[in-house]
Structures are given as C-alpha cells and as structure tokens.
C-alpha cells in the first residue's frame, strides 16, 4: 500500500515535524510512505518538493494571494488565517498513491476545491482547527459549532461544505476530536484519536551533569525549562502566564532558575523574579534533547494547544511536565503521575505544581521514570505506526467496497 503525506513542510514548525516523524515511523515499519511538501528541509530522498520554476513560483505565489484576500476583507485578524483559494496540482503530486494522507497544508498549499476532487481515499490528520472552521486555525469562541455567517470566514466555511464530503479524520488529542464532534461541518464524519509518534532512540534522557555542562547551565541550581518556536512571543503558548507563576515561587519557598529555548535574550528582560538563561533557537534534536535532560521540570503553560511536540519530547527525555488542564495537554500529562495539571490559567496553581515537582528529589525521580514509561507506551513510533497501518487497511477496504 502506497501512502503519500501532504504537508506544508517536513520540518518548518510543530505540525510539519509531527508529519515527518509519522512518515519516518511508517517507513521503519515497512510501509511504502512518501511525502509531498512545498518546502523540504530534511534532505530526505523520500520527501518531494516542487522542482520546476513554475511550480516553485506557485508555491511562493499562493500564500501572497491568500494574504491579499484576507487584507481585502478589513483589518488583519489576530492569529493565523488561511483561505485556500489557488490549487497546487495536488492530484498530480500524489501520483500512484493508494492513500492521500493530509496534514497541515497551509500556508495556502492547495485549494479547498482541489482537496474535494481527490480520487484516492483521504485520511486527514488534524494539527489545528482550520479544517472545520472558517479561515482561522485556532478559535476560542465556539464558532465551529454552527454554520458561519457573512464575511470571509463564512465564505470559506461554505466553500468547505460545498466541496468536501466525509473523509476519515485523525485527531492527535481527545480535545481536538471533541471539537470535531461539536463542529457543524465535520461533526458526523469519522474521527480517530491517534497521537503523534516520537523516536525513543533519538529522544532519551542524557546524564543531567553532562547535559548542563554542554548547555552552559549551572550545576547546582534547580532548572525550570520553557520553550516555544517564538519563545514568549505567542500568547497562545502562555509565556506570560508562566512568568506570573514564577513570581510566586519565592513565596512558596521554591528557589529555581528558568531556562528558555526558542529565543535569544530580548532587549528588555521579562520580570520573572528569578535568574533566566536564554538558550536561543535550538533547531536540532541533539540540542533539544540536552536542554530537556538538563532541566528538573518542563512547563507547558499553553492557553490552547493540540498535542505539542515539546511536551512529548520532554516526557521521552524523562522530564516531568507541568501544564494547565486544558486542550490536548491531559493526553500528555497524567496528574501527579508524570507531572502536574494545574487549573486552567490559574497561575497560582501552576506555581504550586512547579513547587510540588521540585520540592522532593525522590518524587521527581519517580515522576521522571513514569514520564519515560508513558512515552514508551503511548507515543513510541512503532506503537503509533501500527495504529495507522490498521487505519489505512480499513479505509482502503471501505473505499474498494
């Protein structure tokens, strides 16, 4: 069975990285898997990006047209939005695939109508809410629950309804599957919960003393780790909530440093009430593995997230995770077993969770062992690949009948 994964990239951002990890897991399990992307970054021969001048021009042109359409409908909205108007030769790029496996296809990789014309059975792994919303990739107002009205969001939503029929959906978290079930567009479509995979040979604990020495972190301090692609620049990732929580730690008798990856030290340092070590953008797996291993606790203070790679990576490296009990984070963290789930957006409870992990060395070791075991049981690449193999067979059989 030949599977082609369609993704904006194989390495630019969390969703493309997750798609590429699944592709590699499937190949390791013996499946004929390929990727079709607009931007190839890994150098992997099984990942194909447009090669001709016209195809490359189209890949650069489509996002600009989408952005221009969005600007034409008034002031720029907060967050990421996509209209998916221009086709991208998607059917040709699938070639002789038996299964078309869609992932994160924006910025503007293809059009809504082109997706609806695919001849292969389609499986779509949702990495955000765009497929069942209007133009928005994340929504917090429940707009996905009803038919959209006038404006660019309503126009985009109605195009999806007109061109798309039921296809097999996969949600990496129970939270996203629940949002699908609530949606006016895809609520009756089949959806499975299958997490994103991780290679546990690559992502594994490193001796803490060695990791701290290589990362330039103090050997005799407790280290709290936080990271995101834009550091504390994305409100959805909750950096401000973490900083607020850190200012409460001293009152709780917790003395620790903060390490941040994803950004360099800003011109104006954030007020965290503790010493901060800026690790910069860590773009390779080895550096990230060292950062996780060097810390004593990893904090994921997201306001809204699906199944962030950082949380799974931290668990695989034996790192307890403290997060809010919201979104897909409960799929990663088992409360008081592999970390701590704080009341949503309660920075005091987030601080209590950090303190609880750091206060007892024996408890932290137990949490660390449980975190690694949880990663092995739920997120290991062979475990996830087998779930997808069975899904491919079922979808292909249903399509044939």
GROMACS .gro file of C-alpha atoms in nm:
model
  401
    1UNK     CA    1   0.000   0.000   0.000
    2UNK     CA    2   0.142   0.337  -0.108
    3UNK     CA    3   0.078   0.636   0.120
    4UNK     CA    4   0.163   0.996   0.034
    5UNK     CA    5   0.164   1.252   0.316
    6UNK     CA    6   0.075   1.604   0.205
    7UNK     CA    7   0.226   1.868   0.431
    8UNK     CA    8   0.336   2.229   0.401
    9UNK     CA    9   0.686   2.119   0.502
   10UNK     CA   10   0.879   1.833   0.658
   11UNK     CA   11   1.039   2.046   0.928
   12UNK     CA   12   0.919   2.406   0.948
   13UNK     CA   13   0.707   2.412   1.264
   14UNK     CA   14   0.546   2.167   1.501
   15UNK     CA   15   0.284   2.018   1.267
   16UNK     CA   16   0.529   1.950   0.979
   17UNK     CA   17   0.773   1.793   1.224
   18UNK     CA   18   0.496   1.567   1.354
   19UNK     CA   19   0.401   1.468   0.998
   20UNK     CA   20   0.761   1.388   0.909
   21UNK     CA   21   0.805   1.179   1.224
   22UNK     CA   22   0.499   0.976   1.127
   23UNK     CA   23   0.635   0.931   0.774
   24UNK     CA   24   0.966   0.802   0.915
   25UNK     CA   25   0.785   0.575   1.161
   26UNK     CA   26   0.579   0.421   0.880
   27UNK     CA   27   0.884   0.361   0.663
   28UNK     CA   28   1.062   0.198   0.958
   29UNK     CA   29   0.757  -0.029   0.995
   30UNK     CA   30   0.787  -0.136   0.630
   31UNK     CA   31   0.514   0.077   0.470
   32UNK     CA   32   0.563   0.249   0.133
   33UNK     CA   33   0.538   0.606   0.258
   34UNK     CA   34   0.633   0.928   0.078
   35UNK     CA   35   0.583   1.298   0.147
   36UNK     CA   36   0.476   1.579  -0.087
   37UNK     CA   37   0.568   1.921   0.055
   38UNK     CA   38   0.609   2.278  -0.060
   39UNK     CA   39   0.923   2.333   0.149
   40UNK     CA   40   1.167   2.044   0.201
   41UNK     CA   41   1.421   2.093   0.480
   42UNK     CA   42   1.543   1.747   0.587
   43UNK     CA   43   1.726   1.637   0.272
   44UNK     CA   44   1.531   1.309   0.281
   45UNK     CA   45   1.502   1.149  -0.066
   46UNK     CA   46   1.150   1.024   0.017
   47UNK     CA   47   1.027   1.383   0.057
   48UNK     CA   48   0.939   1.560  -0.269
   49UNK     CA   49   0.912   1.938  -0.312
   50UNK     CA   50   0.826   2.124  -0.635
   51UNK     CA   51   1.128   2.131  -0.867
   52UNK     CA   52   1.026   2.325  -1.178
   53UNK     CA   53   1.043   2.704  -1.190
   54UNK     CA   54   0.667   2.740  -1.240
   55UNK     CA   55   0.588   2.501  -0.956
   56UNK     CA   56   0.822   2.685  -0.720
   57UNK     CA   57   0.670   3.016  -0.829
   58UNK     CA   58   0.324   2.882  -0.749
   59UNK     CA   59   0.438   2.775  -0.403
   60UNK     CA   60   0.561   3.128  -0.335
   61UNK     CA   61   0.264   3.298  -0.502
   62UNK     CA   62  -0.029   3.119  -0.335
   63UNK     CA   63   0.039   3.245   0.021
   64UNK     CA   64   0.066   3.602  -0.106
   65UNK     CA   65  -0.270   3.577  -0.284
   66UNK     CA   66  -0.428   3.433   0.030
   67UNK     CA   67  -0.286   3.714   0.241
   68UNK     CA   68  -0.409   3.974  -0.008
   69UNK     CA   69  -0.762   3.831   0.002
   70UNK     CA   70  -0.761   3.843   0.383
   71UNK     CA   71  -0.638   4.204   0.380
   72UNK     CA   72  -0.916   4.294   0.139
   73UNK     CA   73  -1.176   4.197   0.397
   74UNK     CA   74  -1.070   4.452   0.654
   75UNK     CA   75  -0.821   4.479   0.941
   76UNK     CA   76  -0.586   4.188   0.994
   77UNK     CA   77  -0.723   3.935   1.240
   78UNK     CA   78  -0.513   3.802   1.526
   79UNK     CA   79  -0.368   3.457   1.482
   80UNK     CA   80  -0.313   3.256   1.165
   81UNK     CA   81  -0.581   3.256   0.892
   82UNK     CA   82  -0.599   3.084   0.552
   83UNK     CA   83  -0.848   3.097   0.264
   84UNK     CA   84  -0.702   2.818   0.039
   85UNK     CA   85  -0.819   2.952  -0.297
   86UNK     CA   86  -0.549   2.860  -0.551
   87UNK     CA   87  -0.488   2.494  -0.648
   88UNK     CA   88  -0.142   2.340  -0.619
   89UNK     CA   89  -0.151   2.039  -0.861
   90UNK     CA   90  -0.223   1.817  -0.563
   91UNK     CA   91  -0.365   1.520  -0.758
   92UNK     CA   92  -0.058   1.510  -0.982
   93UNK     CA   93   0.173   1.523  -0.682
   94UNK     CA   94   0.000   1.222  -0.526
   95UNK     CA   95   0.092   1.012  -0.829
   96UNK     CA   96   0.002   0.646  -0.783
   97UNK     CA   97  -0.073   0.674  -0.412
   98UNK     CA   98  -0.331   0.437  -0.269
   99UNK     CA   99  -0.396   0.669   0.027
  100UNK     CA  100  -0.381   1.050   0.035
  101UNK     CA  101  -0.283   1.146   0.389
  102UNK     CA  102  -0.329   1.517   0.453
  103UNK     CA  103  -0.158   1.703   0.735
  104UNK     CA  104  -0.104   2.079   0.785
  105UNK     CA  105  -0.147   2.216   0.431
  106UNK     CA  106  -0.129   2.589   0.489
  107UNK     CA  107   0.002   2.848   0.425
  108UNK     CA  108  -0.207   2.801   0.112
  109UNK     CA  109  -0.052   2.478  -0.023
  110UNK     CA  110  -0.369   2.384  -0.210
  111UNK     CA  111  -0.730   2.493  -0.251
  112UNK     CA  112  -1.049   2.383  -0.080
  113UNK     CA  113  -1.194   2.272  -0.415
  114UNK     CA  114  -0.881   2.074  -0.508
  115UNK     CA  115  -0.900   1.871  -0.188
  116UNK     CA  116  -1.259   1.783  -0.274
  117UNK     CA  117  -1.154   1.648  -0.616
  118UNK     CA  118  -0.900   1.393  -0.489
  119UNK     CA  119  -0.969   1.045  -0.625
  120UNK     CA  120  -0.787   0.844  -0.358
  121UNK     CA  121  -0.935   0.769  -0.017
  122UNK     CA  122  -0.832   1.054   0.211
  123UNK     CA  123  -0.712   1.047   0.571
  124UNK     CA  124  -0.662   1.387   0.731
  125UNK     CA  125  -0.459   1.424   1.050
  126UNK     CA  126  -0.573   1.750   1.206
  127UNK     CA  127  -0.297   1.958   1.361
  128UNK     CA  128  -0.524   2.255   1.435
  129UNK     CA  129  -0.886   2.363   1.387
  130UNK     CA  130  -0.872   2.509   1.034
  131UNK     CA  131  -1.036   2.215   0.853
  132UNK     CA  132  -1.365   2.262   1.041
  133UNK     CA  133  -1.352   2.639   1.099
  134UNK     CA  134  -1.366   2.931   0.856
  135UNK     CA  135  -1.028   3.092   0.790
  136UNK     CA  136  -0.898   3.065   1.147
  137UNK     CA  137  -0.657   2.793   1.256
  138UNK     CA  138  -0.749   2.823   1.622
  139UNK     CA  139  -1.080   2.955   1.753
  140UNK     CA  140  -1.190   3.005   2.112
  141UNK     CA  141  -1.542   3.139   2.067
  142UNK     CA  142  -1.722   2.816   1.971
  143UNK     CA  143  -1.776   2.945   1.616
  144UNK     CA  144  -1.711   2.597   1.472
  145UNK     CA  145  -2.033   2.471   1.632
  146UNK     CA  146  -2.267   2.646   1.389
  147UNK     CA  147  -2.287   2.746   1.024
  148UNK     CA  148  -2.083   3.059   0.961
  149UNK     CA  149  -2.245   3.387   0.861
  150UNK     CA  150  -2.132   3.656   0.619
  151UNK     CA  151  -1.775   3.770   0.566
  152UNK     CA  152  -1.453   3.591   0.478
  153UNK     CA  153  -1.497   3.322   0.744
  154UNK     CA  154  -1.847   3.237   0.628
  155UNK     CA  155  -1.739   3.231   0.263
  156UNK     CA  156  -1.450   2.996   0.339
  157UNK     CA  157  -1.667   2.771   0.559
  158UNK     CA  158  -1.934   2.738   0.288
  159UNK     CA  159  -1.671   2.651   0.026
  160UNK     CA  160  -1.558   2.366   0.251
  161UNK     CA  161  -1.915   2.243   0.294
  162UNK     CA  162  -1.977   2.260  -0.082
  163UNK     CA  163  -1.662   2.080  -0.194
  164UNK     CA  164  -1.594   1.828   0.081
  165UNK     CA  165  -1.765   1.504   0.168
  166UNK     CA  166  -1.697   1.282   0.469
  167UNK     CA  167  -1.339   1.159   0.496
  168UNK     CA  168  -1.152   0.978   0.769
  169UNK     CA  169  -1.017   1.224   1.027
  170UNK     CA  170  -0.746   1.167   1.285
  171UNK     CA  171  -0.704   1.389   1.591
  172UNK     CA  172  -0.377   1.361   1.785
  173UNK     CA  173  -0.561   1.455   2.106
  174UNK     CA  174  -0.901   1.381   2.260
  175UNK     CA  175  -0.959   1.755   2.292
  176UNK     CA  176  -0.936   1.809   1.915
  177UNK     CA  177  -1.153   1.503   1.846
  178UNK     CA  178  -1.419   1.651   2.075
  179UNK     CA  179  -1.406   1.981   1.887
  180UNK     CA  180  -1.454   1.792   1.558
  181UNK     CA  181  -1.758   1.614   1.703
  182UNK     CA  182  -1.906   1.952   1.801
  183UNK     CA  183  -1.849   2.111   1.461
  184UNK     CA  184  -2.127   2.193   1.218
  185UNK     CA  185  -1.903   2.100   0.925
  186UNK     CA  186  -1.745   1.767   1.027
  187UNK     CA  187  -1.949   1.659   1.329
  188UNK     CA  188  -2.083   1.345   1.154
  189UNK     CA  189  -1.751   1.243   0.998
  190UNK     CA  190  -1.548   0.950   1.136
  191UNK     CA  191  -1.265   1.058   1.366
  192UNK     CA  192  -0.999   0.853   1.544
  193UNK     CA  193  -0.761   0.965   1.819
  194UNK     CA  194  -0.403   0.864   1.735
  195UNK     CA  195  -0.114   1.058   1.892
  196UNK     CA  196   0.189   1.186   1.708
  197UNK     CA  197   0.486   0.946   1.724
  198UNK     CA  198   0.837   1.001   1.856
  199UNK     CA  199   1.159   0.806   1.804
  200UNK     CA  200   1.257   0.697   2.153
  201UNK     CA  201   1.612   0.612   2.044
  202UNK     CA  202   1.669   0.977   1.949
  203UNK     CA  203   1.467   1.123   2.236
  204UNK     CA  204   1.602   0.971   2.556
  205UNK     CA  205   1.746   1.101   2.884
  206UNK     CA  206   2.106   1.225   2.898
  207UNK     CA  207   2.304   1.242   3.223
  208UNK     CA  208   2.199   1.571   3.385
  209UNK     CA  209   2.553   1.679   3.474
  210UNK     CA  210   2.674   1.622   3.119
  211UNK     CA  211   2.370   1.798   2.971
  212UNK     CA  212   2.412   2.105   3.193
  213UNK     CA  213   2.782   2.129   3.117
  214UNK     CA  214   2.716   2.119   2.741
  215UNK     CA  215   2.425   2.367   2.763
  216UNK     CA  216   2.616   2.609   2.989
  217UNK     CA  217   2.366   2.581   3.274
  218UNK     CA  218   2.460   2.594   3.644
  219UNK     CA  219   2.525   2.254   3.802
  220UNK     CA  220   2.393   2.339   4.149
  221UNK     CA  221   2.060   2.509   4.070
  222UNK     CA  222   1.713   2.373   4.010
  223UNK     CA  223   1.619   2.446   3.649
  224UNK     CA  224   1.269   2.512   3.514
  225UNK     CA  225   1.254   2.477   3.133
  226UNK     CA  226   1.014   2.653   2.895
  227UNK     CA  227   1.022   2.657   2.517
  228UNK     CA  228   0.826   2.752   2.208
  229UNK     CA  229   0.909   2.840   1.850
  230UNK     CA  230   0.878   3.212   1.928
  231UNK     CA  231   0.977   3.186   2.293
  232UNK     CA  232   0.734   3.405   2.488
  233UNK     CA  233   0.609   3.586   2.175
  234UNK     CA  234   0.299   3.374   2.107
  235UNK     CA  235   0.014   3.449   2.353
  236UNK     CA  236  -0.139   3.107   2.284
  237UNK     CA  237   0.173   2.944   2.433
  238UNK     CA  238   0.122   3.123   2.766
  239UNK     CA  239   0.469   3.259   2.840
  240UNK     CA  240   0.313   3.550   3.028
  241UNK     CA  241   0.122   3.305   3.250
  242UNK     CA  242   0.444   3.121   3.333
  243UNK     CA  243   0.623   3.446   3.421
  244UNK     CA  244   0.337   3.540   3.652
  245UNK     CA  245   0.357   3.198   3.819
  246UNK     CA  246   0.733   3.226   3.864
  247UNK     CA  247   0.694   3.548   4.060
  248UNK     CA  248   0.501   3.345   4.319
  249UNK     CA  249   0.760   3.072   4.362
  250UNK     CA  250   0.977   3.254   4.617
  251UNK     CA  251   0.674   3.296   4.845
  252UNK     CA  252   0.625   2.918   4.825
  253UNK     CA  253   0.984   2.852   4.930
  254UNK     CA  254   1.095   2.744   4.584
  255UNK     CA  255   1.429   2.877   4.462
  256UNK     CA  256   1.499   2.792   4.095
  257UNK     CA  257   1.631   2.932   3.767
  258UNK     CA  258   1.441   2.949   3.439
  259UNK     CA  259   1.586   2.832   3.105
  260UNK     CA  260   1.409   2.934   2.784
  261UNK     CA  261   1.468   2.791   2.436
  262UNK     CA  262   1.320   2.934   2.119
  263UNK     CA  263   1.451   3.289   2.159
  264UNK     CA  264   1.758   3.495   2.233
  265UNK     CA  265   1.770   3.731   2.530
  266UNK     CA  266   1.538   4.026   2.450
  267UNK     CA  267   1.640   4.389   2.480
  268UNK     CA  268   1.404   4.423   2.776
  269UNK     CA  269   1.419   4.122   3.007
  270UNK     CA  270   1.093   3.983   3.139
  271UNK     CA  271   1.018   4.020   3.509
  272UNK     CA  272   1.017   3.661   3.633
  273UNK     CA  273   1.154   3.702   3.983
  274UNK     CA  274   1.435   3.454   3.909
  275UNK     CA  275   1.752   3.418   3.704
  276UNK     CA  276   1.683   3.344   3.335
  277UNK     CA  277   1.909   3.156   3.094
  278UNK     CA  278   1.824   3.213   2.726
  279UNK     CA  279   1.928   2.913   2.516
  280UNK     CA  280   1.837   3.063   2.177
  281UNK     CA  281   1.674   2.875   1.890
  282UNK     CA  282   1.758   2.506   1.923
  283UNK     CA  283   1.688   2.368   1.578
  284UNK     CA  284   1.849   2.023   1.607
  285UNK     CA  285   1.731   1.722   1.804
  286UNK     CA  286   2.058   1.679   1.995
  287UNK     CA  287   2.049   2.030   2.143
  288UNK     CA  288   1.683   1.998   2.238
  289UNK     CA  289   1.744   1.659   2.397
  290UNK     CA  290   2.025   1.811   2.606
  291UNK     CA  291   1.801   2.102   2.711
  292UNK     CA  292   1.524   1.869   2.832
  293UNK     CA  293   1.774   1.647   3.013
  294UNK     CA  294   1.943   1.944   3.182
  295UNK     CA  295   1.620   2.064   3.345
  296UNK     CA  296   1.435   1.948   3.655
  297UNK     CA  297   1.086   2.023   3.523
  298UNK     CA  298   0.938   2.129   3.189
  299UNK     CA  299   0.648   2.376   3.197
  300UNK     CA  300   0.385   2.392   2.919
  301UNK     CA  301   0.163   2.691   3.011
  302UNK     CA  302  -0.035   2.693   2.684
  303UNK     CA  303  -0.376   2.856   2.673
  304UNK     CA  304  -0.472   2.643   2.374
  305UNK     CA  305  -0.278   2.354   2.220
  306UNK     CA  306  -0.341   2.026   2.043
  307UNK     CA  307  -0.057   1.782   2.121
  308UNK     CA  308   0.259   1.994   2.133
  309UNK     CA  309   0.579   1.816   2.032
  310UNK     CA  310   0.768   1.979   2.318
  311UNK     CA  311   0.558   1.803   2.580
  312UNK     CA  312   0.605   1.461   2.419
  313UNK     CA  313   0.979   1.524   2.371
  314UNK     CA  314   1.019   1.625   2.735
  315UNK     CA  315   0.839   1.311   2.852
  316UNK     CA  316   1.057   1.092   2.629
  317UNK     CA  317   1.363   1.252   2.791
  318UNK     CA  318   1.229   1.159   3.133
  319UNK     CA  319   1.118   1.509   3.221
  320UNK     CA  320   0.810   1.571   3.440
  321UNK     CA  321   0.574   1.821   3.275
  322UNK     CA  322   0.364   2.087   3.448
  323UNK     CA  323   0.080   2.225   3.236
  324UNK     CA  324  -0.274   2.359   3.252
  325UNK     CA  325  -0.556   2.105   3.241
  326UNK     CA  326  -0.677   2.224   2.902
  327UNK     CA  327  -0.667   2.136   2.531
  328UNK     CA  328  -0.466   1.828   2.445
  329UNK     CA  329  -0.230   1.863   2.743
  330UNK     CA  330  -0.411   1.598   2.956
  331UNK     CA  331  -0.321   1.349   2.679
  332UNK     CA  332   0.045   1.414   2.764
  333UNK     CA  333   0.040   1.471   3.140
  334UNK     CA  334  -0.109   1.231   3.394
  335UNK     CA  335  -0.180   1.439   3.700
  336UNK     CA  336   0.060   1.365   3.985
  337UNK     CA  337   0.190   1.061   3.794
  338UNK     CA  338   0.403   1.209   3.514
  339UNK     CA  339   0.371   1.574   3.615
  340UNK     CA  340   0.105   1.817   3.732
  341UNK     CA  341  -0.210   1.956   3.567
  342UNK     CA  342  -0.298   2.299   3.706
  343UNK     CA  343  -0.642   2.455   3.699
  344UNK     CA  344  -0.674   2.630   3.363
  345UNK     CA  345  -0.492   2.964   3.362
  346UNK     CA  346  -0.462   2.973   3.743
  347UNK     CA  347  -0.103   3.093   3.775
  348UNK     CA  348  -0.103   3.025   4.148
  349UNK     CA  349  -0.186   2.660   4.087
  350UNK     CA  350   0.076   2.646   3.810
  351UNK     CA  351   0.331   2.770   4.065
  352UNK     CA  352   0.211   2.507   4.314
  353UNK     CA  353   0.260   2.239   4.050
  354UNK     CA  354   0.617   2.351   3.979
  355UNK     CA  355   0.693   2.362   4.350
  356UNK     CA  356   0.538   2.017   4.403
  357UNK     CA  357   0.766   1.863   4.138
  358UNK     CA  358   1.083   2.038   4.258
  359UNK     CA  359   1.034   2.002   4.635
  360UNK     CA  360   1.108   1.632   4.668
  361UNK     CA  361   1.402   1.467   4.486
  362UNK     CA  362   1.265   1.114   4.531
  363UNK     CA  363   0.926   1.221   4.397
  364UNK     CA  364   1.091   1.387   4.099
  365UNK     CA  365   1.280   1.065   4.017
  366UNK     CA  366   0.955   0.869   4.031
  367UNK     CA  367   0.783   1.122   3.805
  368UNK     CA  368   1.077   1.109   3.564
  369UNK     CA  369   1.061   0.729   3.535
  370UNK     CA  370   0.684   0.740   3.488
  371UNK     CA  371   0.715   1.009   3.219
  372UNK     CA  372   0.953   0.797   3.015
  373UNK     CA  373   0.732   0.488   3.060
  374UNK     CA  374   0.427   0.686   2.945
  375UNK     CA  375   0.613   0.797   2.631
  376UNK     CA  376   0.712   0.438   2.558
  377UNK     CA  377   0.358   0.308   2.599
  378UNK     CA  378   0.168   0.580   2.410
  379UNK     CA  379   0.395   0.777   2.175
  380UNK     CA  380   0.663   0.530   2.062
  381UNK     CA  381   0.699   0.529   1.683
  382UNK     CA  382   0.620   0.157   1.634
  383UNK     CA  383   0.309   0.184   1.854
  384UNK     CA  384   0.169   0.475   1.652
  385UNK     CA  385   0.273   0.330   1.314
  386UNK     CA  386   0.077   0.013   1.384
  387UNK     CA  387  -0.238   0.214   1.462
  388UNK     CA  388  -0.207   0.397   1.130
  389UNK     CA  389  -0.133   0.076   0.937
  390UNK     CA  390  -0.461  -0.072   1.059
  391UNK     CA  391  -0.645   0.250   0.977
  392UNK     CA  392  -0.504   0.257   0.622
  393UNK     CA  393  -0.620  -0.101   0.564
  394UNK     CA  394  -0.970  -0.025   0.691
  395UNK     CA  395  -1.005   0.292   0.485
  396UNK     CA  396  -0.874   0.123   0.168
  397UNK     CA  397  -1.113  -0.170   0.220
  398UNK     CA  398  -1.410   0.062   0.269
  399UNK     CA  399  -1.316   0.264  -0.039
  400UNK     CA  400  -1.290  -0.052  -0.251
  401UNK     CA  401  -1.636  -0.170  -0.144
   0.00000   0.00000   0.00000
